[in-house]
PDB file of C-alpha atoms in Angstrom:
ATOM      1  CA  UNK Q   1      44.400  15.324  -4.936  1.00 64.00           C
ATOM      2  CA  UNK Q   2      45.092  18.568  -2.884  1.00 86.00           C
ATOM      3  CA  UNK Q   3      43.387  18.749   0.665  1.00 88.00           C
ATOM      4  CA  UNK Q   4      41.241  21.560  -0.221  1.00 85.00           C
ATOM      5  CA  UNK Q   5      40.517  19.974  -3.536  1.00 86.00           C
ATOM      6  CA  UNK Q   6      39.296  16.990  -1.585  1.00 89.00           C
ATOM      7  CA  UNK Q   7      37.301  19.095   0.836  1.00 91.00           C
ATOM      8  CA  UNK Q   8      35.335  20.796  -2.347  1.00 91.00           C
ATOM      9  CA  UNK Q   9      34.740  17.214  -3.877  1.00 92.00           C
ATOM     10  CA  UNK Q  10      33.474  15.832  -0.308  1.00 94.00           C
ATOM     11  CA  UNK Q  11      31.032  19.229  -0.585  1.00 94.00           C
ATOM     12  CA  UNK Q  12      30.020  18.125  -4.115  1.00 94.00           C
ATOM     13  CA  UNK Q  13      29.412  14.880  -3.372  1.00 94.00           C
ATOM     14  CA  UNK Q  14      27.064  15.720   0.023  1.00 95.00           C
ATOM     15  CA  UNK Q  15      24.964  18.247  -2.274  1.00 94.00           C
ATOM     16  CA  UNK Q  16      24.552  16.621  -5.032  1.00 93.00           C
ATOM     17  CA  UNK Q  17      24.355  12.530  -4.320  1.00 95.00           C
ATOM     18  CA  UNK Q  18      20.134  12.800  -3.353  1.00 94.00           C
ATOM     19  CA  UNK Q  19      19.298  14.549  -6.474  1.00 90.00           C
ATOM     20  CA  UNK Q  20      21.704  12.330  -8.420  1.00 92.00           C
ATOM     21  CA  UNK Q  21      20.187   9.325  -6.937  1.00 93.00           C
ATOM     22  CA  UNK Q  22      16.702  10.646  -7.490  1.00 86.00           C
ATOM     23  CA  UNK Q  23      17.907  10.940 -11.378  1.00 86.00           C
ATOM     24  CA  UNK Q  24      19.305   7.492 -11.658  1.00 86.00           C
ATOM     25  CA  UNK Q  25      16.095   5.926  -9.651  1.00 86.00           C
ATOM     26  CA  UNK Q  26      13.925   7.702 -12.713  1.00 84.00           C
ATOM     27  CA  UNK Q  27      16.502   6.478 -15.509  1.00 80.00           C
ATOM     28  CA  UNK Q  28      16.572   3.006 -13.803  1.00 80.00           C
ATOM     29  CA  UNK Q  29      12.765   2.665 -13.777  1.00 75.00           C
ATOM     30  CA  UNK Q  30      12.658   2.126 -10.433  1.00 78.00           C
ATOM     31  CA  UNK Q  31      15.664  -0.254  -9.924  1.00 81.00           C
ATOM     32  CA  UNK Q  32      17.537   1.157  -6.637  1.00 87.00           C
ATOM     33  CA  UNK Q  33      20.613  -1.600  -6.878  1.00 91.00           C
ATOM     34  CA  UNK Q  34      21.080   0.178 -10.448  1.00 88.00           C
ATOM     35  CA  UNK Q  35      20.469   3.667  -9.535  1.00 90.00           C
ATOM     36  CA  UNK Q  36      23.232   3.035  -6.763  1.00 95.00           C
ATOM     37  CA  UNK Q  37      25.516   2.071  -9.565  1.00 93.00           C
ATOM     38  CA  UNK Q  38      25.142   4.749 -11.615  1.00 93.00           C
ATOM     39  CA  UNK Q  39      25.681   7.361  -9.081  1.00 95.00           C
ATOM     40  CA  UNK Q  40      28.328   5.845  -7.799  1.00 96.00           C
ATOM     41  CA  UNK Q  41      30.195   5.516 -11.279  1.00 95.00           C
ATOM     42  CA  UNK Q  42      28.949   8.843 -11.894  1.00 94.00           C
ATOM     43  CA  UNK Q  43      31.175  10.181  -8.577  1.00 95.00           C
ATOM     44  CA  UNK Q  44      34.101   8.256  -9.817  1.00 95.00           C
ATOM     45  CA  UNK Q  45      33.898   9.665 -13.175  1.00 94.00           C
ATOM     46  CA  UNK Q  46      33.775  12.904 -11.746  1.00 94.00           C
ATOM     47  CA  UNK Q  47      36.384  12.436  -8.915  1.00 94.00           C
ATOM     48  CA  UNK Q  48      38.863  11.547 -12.117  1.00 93.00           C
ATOM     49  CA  UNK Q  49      38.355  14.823 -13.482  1.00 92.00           C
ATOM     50  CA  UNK Q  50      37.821  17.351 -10.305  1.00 92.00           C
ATOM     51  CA  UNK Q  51      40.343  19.394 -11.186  1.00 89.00           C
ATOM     52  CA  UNK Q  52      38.605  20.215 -14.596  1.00 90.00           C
ATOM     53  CA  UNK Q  53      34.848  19.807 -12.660  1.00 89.00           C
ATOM     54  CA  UNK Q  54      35.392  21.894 -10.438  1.00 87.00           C
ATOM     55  CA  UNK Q  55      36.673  24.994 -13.095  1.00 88.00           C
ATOM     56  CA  UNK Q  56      33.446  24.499 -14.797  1.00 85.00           C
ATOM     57  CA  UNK Q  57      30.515  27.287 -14.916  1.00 87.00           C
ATOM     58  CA  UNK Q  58      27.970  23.898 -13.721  1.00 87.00           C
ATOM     59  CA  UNK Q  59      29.620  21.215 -12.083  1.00 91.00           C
ATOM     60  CA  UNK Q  60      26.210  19.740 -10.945  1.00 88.00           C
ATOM     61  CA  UNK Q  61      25.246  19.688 -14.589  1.00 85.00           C
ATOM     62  CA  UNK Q  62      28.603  18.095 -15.573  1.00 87.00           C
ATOM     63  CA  UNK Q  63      27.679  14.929 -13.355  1.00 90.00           C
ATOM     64  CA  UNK Q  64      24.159  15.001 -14.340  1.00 86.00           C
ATOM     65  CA  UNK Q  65      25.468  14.520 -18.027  1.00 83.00           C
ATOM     66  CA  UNK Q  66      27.988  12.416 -16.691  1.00 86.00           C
ATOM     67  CA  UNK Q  67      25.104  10.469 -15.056  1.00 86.00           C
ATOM     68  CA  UNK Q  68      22.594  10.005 -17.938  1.00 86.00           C
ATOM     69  CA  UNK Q  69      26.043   8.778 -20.322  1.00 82.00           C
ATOM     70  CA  UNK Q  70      27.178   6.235 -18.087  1.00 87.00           C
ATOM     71  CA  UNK Q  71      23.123   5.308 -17.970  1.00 86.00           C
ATOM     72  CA  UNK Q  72      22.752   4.888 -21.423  1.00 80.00           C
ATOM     73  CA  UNK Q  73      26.505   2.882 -22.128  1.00 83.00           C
ATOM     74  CA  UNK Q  74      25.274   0.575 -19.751  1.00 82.00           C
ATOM     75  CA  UNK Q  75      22.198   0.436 -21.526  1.00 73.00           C
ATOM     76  CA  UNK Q  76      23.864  -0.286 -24.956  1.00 70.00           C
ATOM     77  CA  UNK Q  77      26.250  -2.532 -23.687  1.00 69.00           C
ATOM     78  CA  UNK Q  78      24.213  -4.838 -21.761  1.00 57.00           C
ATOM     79  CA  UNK Q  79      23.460  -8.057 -24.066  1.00 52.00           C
ATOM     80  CA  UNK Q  80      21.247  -9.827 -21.097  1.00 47.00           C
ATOM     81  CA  UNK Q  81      19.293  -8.381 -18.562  1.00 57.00           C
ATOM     82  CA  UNK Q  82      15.515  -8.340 -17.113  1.00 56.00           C
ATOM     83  CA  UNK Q  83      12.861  -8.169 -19.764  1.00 60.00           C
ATOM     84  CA  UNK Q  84       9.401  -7.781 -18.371  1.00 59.00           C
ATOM     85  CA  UNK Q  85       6.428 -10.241 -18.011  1.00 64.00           C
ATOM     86  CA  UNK Q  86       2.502  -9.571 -18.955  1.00 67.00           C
ATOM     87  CA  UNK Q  87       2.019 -12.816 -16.734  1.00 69.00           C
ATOM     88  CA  UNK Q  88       2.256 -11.552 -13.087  1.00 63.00           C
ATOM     89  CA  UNK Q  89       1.221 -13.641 -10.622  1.00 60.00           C
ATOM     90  CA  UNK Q  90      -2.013 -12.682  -8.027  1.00 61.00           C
ATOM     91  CA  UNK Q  91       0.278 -13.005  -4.895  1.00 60.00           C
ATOM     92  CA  UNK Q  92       3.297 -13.977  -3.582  1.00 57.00           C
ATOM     93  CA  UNK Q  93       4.282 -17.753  -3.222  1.00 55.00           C
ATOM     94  CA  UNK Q  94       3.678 -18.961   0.324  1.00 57.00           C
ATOM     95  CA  UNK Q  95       3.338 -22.426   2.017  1.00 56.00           C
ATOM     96  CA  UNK Q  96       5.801 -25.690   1.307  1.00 56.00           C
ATOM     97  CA  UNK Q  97       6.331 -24.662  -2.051  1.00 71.00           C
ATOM     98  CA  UNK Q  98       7.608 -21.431  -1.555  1.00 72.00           C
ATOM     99  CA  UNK Q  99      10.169 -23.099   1.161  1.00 73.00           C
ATOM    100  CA  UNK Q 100      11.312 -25.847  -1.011  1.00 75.00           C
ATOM    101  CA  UNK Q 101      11.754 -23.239  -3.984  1.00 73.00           C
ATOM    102  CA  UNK Q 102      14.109 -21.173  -1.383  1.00 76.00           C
ATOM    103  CA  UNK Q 103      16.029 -24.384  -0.448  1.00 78.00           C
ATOM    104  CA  UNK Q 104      17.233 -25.397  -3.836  1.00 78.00           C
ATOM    105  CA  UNK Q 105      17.990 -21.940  -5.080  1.00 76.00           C
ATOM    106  CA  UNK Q 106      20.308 -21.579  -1.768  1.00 80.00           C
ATOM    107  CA  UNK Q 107      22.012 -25.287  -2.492  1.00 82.00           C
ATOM    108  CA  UNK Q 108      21.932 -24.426  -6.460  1.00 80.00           C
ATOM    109  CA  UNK Q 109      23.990 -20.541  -5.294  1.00 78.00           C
ATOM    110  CA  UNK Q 110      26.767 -23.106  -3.679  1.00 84.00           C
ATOM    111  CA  UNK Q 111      27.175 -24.714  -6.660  1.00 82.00           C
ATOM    112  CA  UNK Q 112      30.114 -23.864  -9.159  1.00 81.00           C
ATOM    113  CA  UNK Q 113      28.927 -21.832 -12.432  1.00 77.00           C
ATOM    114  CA  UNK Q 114      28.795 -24.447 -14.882  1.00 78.00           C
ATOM    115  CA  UNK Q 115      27.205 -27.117 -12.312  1.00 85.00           C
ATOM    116  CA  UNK Q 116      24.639 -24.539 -12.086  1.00 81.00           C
ATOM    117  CA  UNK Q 117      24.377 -23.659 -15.925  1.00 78.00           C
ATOM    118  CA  UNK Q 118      24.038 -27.060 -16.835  1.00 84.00           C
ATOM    119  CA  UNK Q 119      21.015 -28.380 -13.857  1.00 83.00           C
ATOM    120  CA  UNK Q 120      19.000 -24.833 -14.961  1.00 73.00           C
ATOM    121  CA  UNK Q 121      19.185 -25.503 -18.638  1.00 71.00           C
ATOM    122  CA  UNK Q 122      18.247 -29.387 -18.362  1.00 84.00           C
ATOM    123  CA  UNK Q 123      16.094 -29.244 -15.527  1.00 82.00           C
ATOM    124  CA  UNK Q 124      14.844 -25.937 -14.587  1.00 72.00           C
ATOM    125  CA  UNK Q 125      14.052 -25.063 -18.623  1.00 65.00           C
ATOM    126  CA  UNK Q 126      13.721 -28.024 -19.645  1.00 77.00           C
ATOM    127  CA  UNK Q 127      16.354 -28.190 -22.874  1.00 71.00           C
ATOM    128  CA  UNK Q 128      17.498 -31.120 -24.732  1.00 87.00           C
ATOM    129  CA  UNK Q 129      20.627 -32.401 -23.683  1.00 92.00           C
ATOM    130  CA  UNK Q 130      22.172 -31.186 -27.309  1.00 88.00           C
ATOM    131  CA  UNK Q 131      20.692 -27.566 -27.111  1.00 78.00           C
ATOM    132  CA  UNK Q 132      22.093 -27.674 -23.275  1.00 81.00           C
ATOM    133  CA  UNK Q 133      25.439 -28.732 -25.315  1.00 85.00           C
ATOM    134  CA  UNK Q 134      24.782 -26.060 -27.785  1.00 74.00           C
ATOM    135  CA  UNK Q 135      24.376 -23.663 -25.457  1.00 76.00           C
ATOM    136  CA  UNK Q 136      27.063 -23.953 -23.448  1.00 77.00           C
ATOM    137  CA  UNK Q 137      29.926 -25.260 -25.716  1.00 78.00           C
ATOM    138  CA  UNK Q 138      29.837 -28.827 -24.859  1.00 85.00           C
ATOM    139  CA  UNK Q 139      29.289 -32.337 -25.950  1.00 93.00           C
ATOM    140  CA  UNK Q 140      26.378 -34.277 -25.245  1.00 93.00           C
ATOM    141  CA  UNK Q 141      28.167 -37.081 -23.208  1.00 94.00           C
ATOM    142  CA  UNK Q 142      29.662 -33.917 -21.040  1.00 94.00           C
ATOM    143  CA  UNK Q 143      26.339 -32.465 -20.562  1.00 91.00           C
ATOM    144  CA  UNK Q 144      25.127 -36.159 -19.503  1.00 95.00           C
ATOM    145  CA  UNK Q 145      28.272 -36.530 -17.233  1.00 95.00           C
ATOM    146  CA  UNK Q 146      28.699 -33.136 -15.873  1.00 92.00           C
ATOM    147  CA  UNK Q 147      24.672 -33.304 -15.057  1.00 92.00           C
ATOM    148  CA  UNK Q 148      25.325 -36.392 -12.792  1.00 94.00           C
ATOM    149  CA  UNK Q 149      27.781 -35.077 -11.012  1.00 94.00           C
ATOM    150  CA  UNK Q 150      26.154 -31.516 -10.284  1.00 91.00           C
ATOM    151  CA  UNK Q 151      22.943 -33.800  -9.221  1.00 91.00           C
ATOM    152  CA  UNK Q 152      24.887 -35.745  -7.008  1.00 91.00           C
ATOM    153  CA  UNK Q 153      26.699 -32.456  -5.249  1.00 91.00           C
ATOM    154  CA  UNK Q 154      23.156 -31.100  -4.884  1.00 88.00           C
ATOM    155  CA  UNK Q 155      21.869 -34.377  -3.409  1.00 87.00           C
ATOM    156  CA  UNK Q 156      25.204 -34.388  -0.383  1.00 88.00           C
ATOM    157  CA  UNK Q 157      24.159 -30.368  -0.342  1.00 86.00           C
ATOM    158  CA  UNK Q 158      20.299 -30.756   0.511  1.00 84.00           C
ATOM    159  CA  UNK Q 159      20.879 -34.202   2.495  1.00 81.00           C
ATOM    160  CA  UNK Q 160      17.205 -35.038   3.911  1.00 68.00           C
ATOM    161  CA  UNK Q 161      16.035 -31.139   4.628  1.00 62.00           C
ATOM    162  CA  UNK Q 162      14.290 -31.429   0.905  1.00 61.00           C
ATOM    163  CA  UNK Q 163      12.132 -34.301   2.222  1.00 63.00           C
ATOM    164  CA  UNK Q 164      10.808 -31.968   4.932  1.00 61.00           C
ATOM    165  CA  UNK Q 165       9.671 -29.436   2.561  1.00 56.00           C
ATOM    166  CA  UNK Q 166       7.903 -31.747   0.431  1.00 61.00           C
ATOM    167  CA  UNK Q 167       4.130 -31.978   1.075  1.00 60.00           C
ATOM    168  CA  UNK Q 168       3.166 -35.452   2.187  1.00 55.00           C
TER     169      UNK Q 168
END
């Protein structure tokens, strides 16, 4: 890209990234890690295609489509994400339980993926050891094994902190 082409997209992008941001904050329903995404895809999209952009009668309407498409592929493409609750709770957690809560998820997060997988879907959620297998494309004797051996990395990870946390 040309220096003065650069310049004009460096303009573009200081105008228009609040309103785009206030856009993506609505389409996200409120999500700002999301709405962050979107407008920065958006300016990618657009920084592709500046030389055609910035030709056009509306460029500011060009990334506000460009905005609301890349909102709603992400949309159809996304298999899993966040469904909401009706069962929200009076307050925040606080106290012991809150702590130890914050201590496993931490030692869980240094786990490797399927370690993880398999200790939230047998323990956390509570599943069989065959849906576990189901689930994630194993046998039952690997669920069993690979179960044991995530327990035992999250035992050396906690140590005796976790007893600390537990009310006596």
């Amino acid at each position: 890209m040309k220096a003065a082409q650069e310049d004009a997209y460096l303009e573009f992008v200081a105008a228009r990234a609040k309103p785009l941001h206030r856009s993506a904050y609505a389409l996200a329903a409120g999500d700002t890690h999301l709405a962050e995404d979107l407008v920065q895809e958006t300016f990618s999209r657009v920084y592709v295609h500046w030389s055609r952009v910035a030709r056009a009668d509306n460029p500011a309407a060009y990334a506000q489509t460009v905005l609301v498409r890349t909102f709603l592929s992400l949309k159809r493409r996304r298999s899993t994400g966040e469904r909401p609750t009706g069962n929200m709770p009076d307050s925040a957690e606080s106290g012991p339980d809150a702590a130890l809560r914050l201590t496993l998820l931490h030692a869980l997060g240094q786990l490797p993926p399927r370690d993880r997988a398999v200790l939230l879907l047998r323990y956390w959620e509570g599943h069989s050891i065959e849906e576990t297998g189901r689930m994630l494309r194993l046998s039952g004797s690997a669920v069993r094994s690979q179960g044991t051996r995530a327990l035992a990395r999250l035992r050396a990870l906690l140590g005796d902190s976790l007893s600390d946390l537990v009310p006596q």
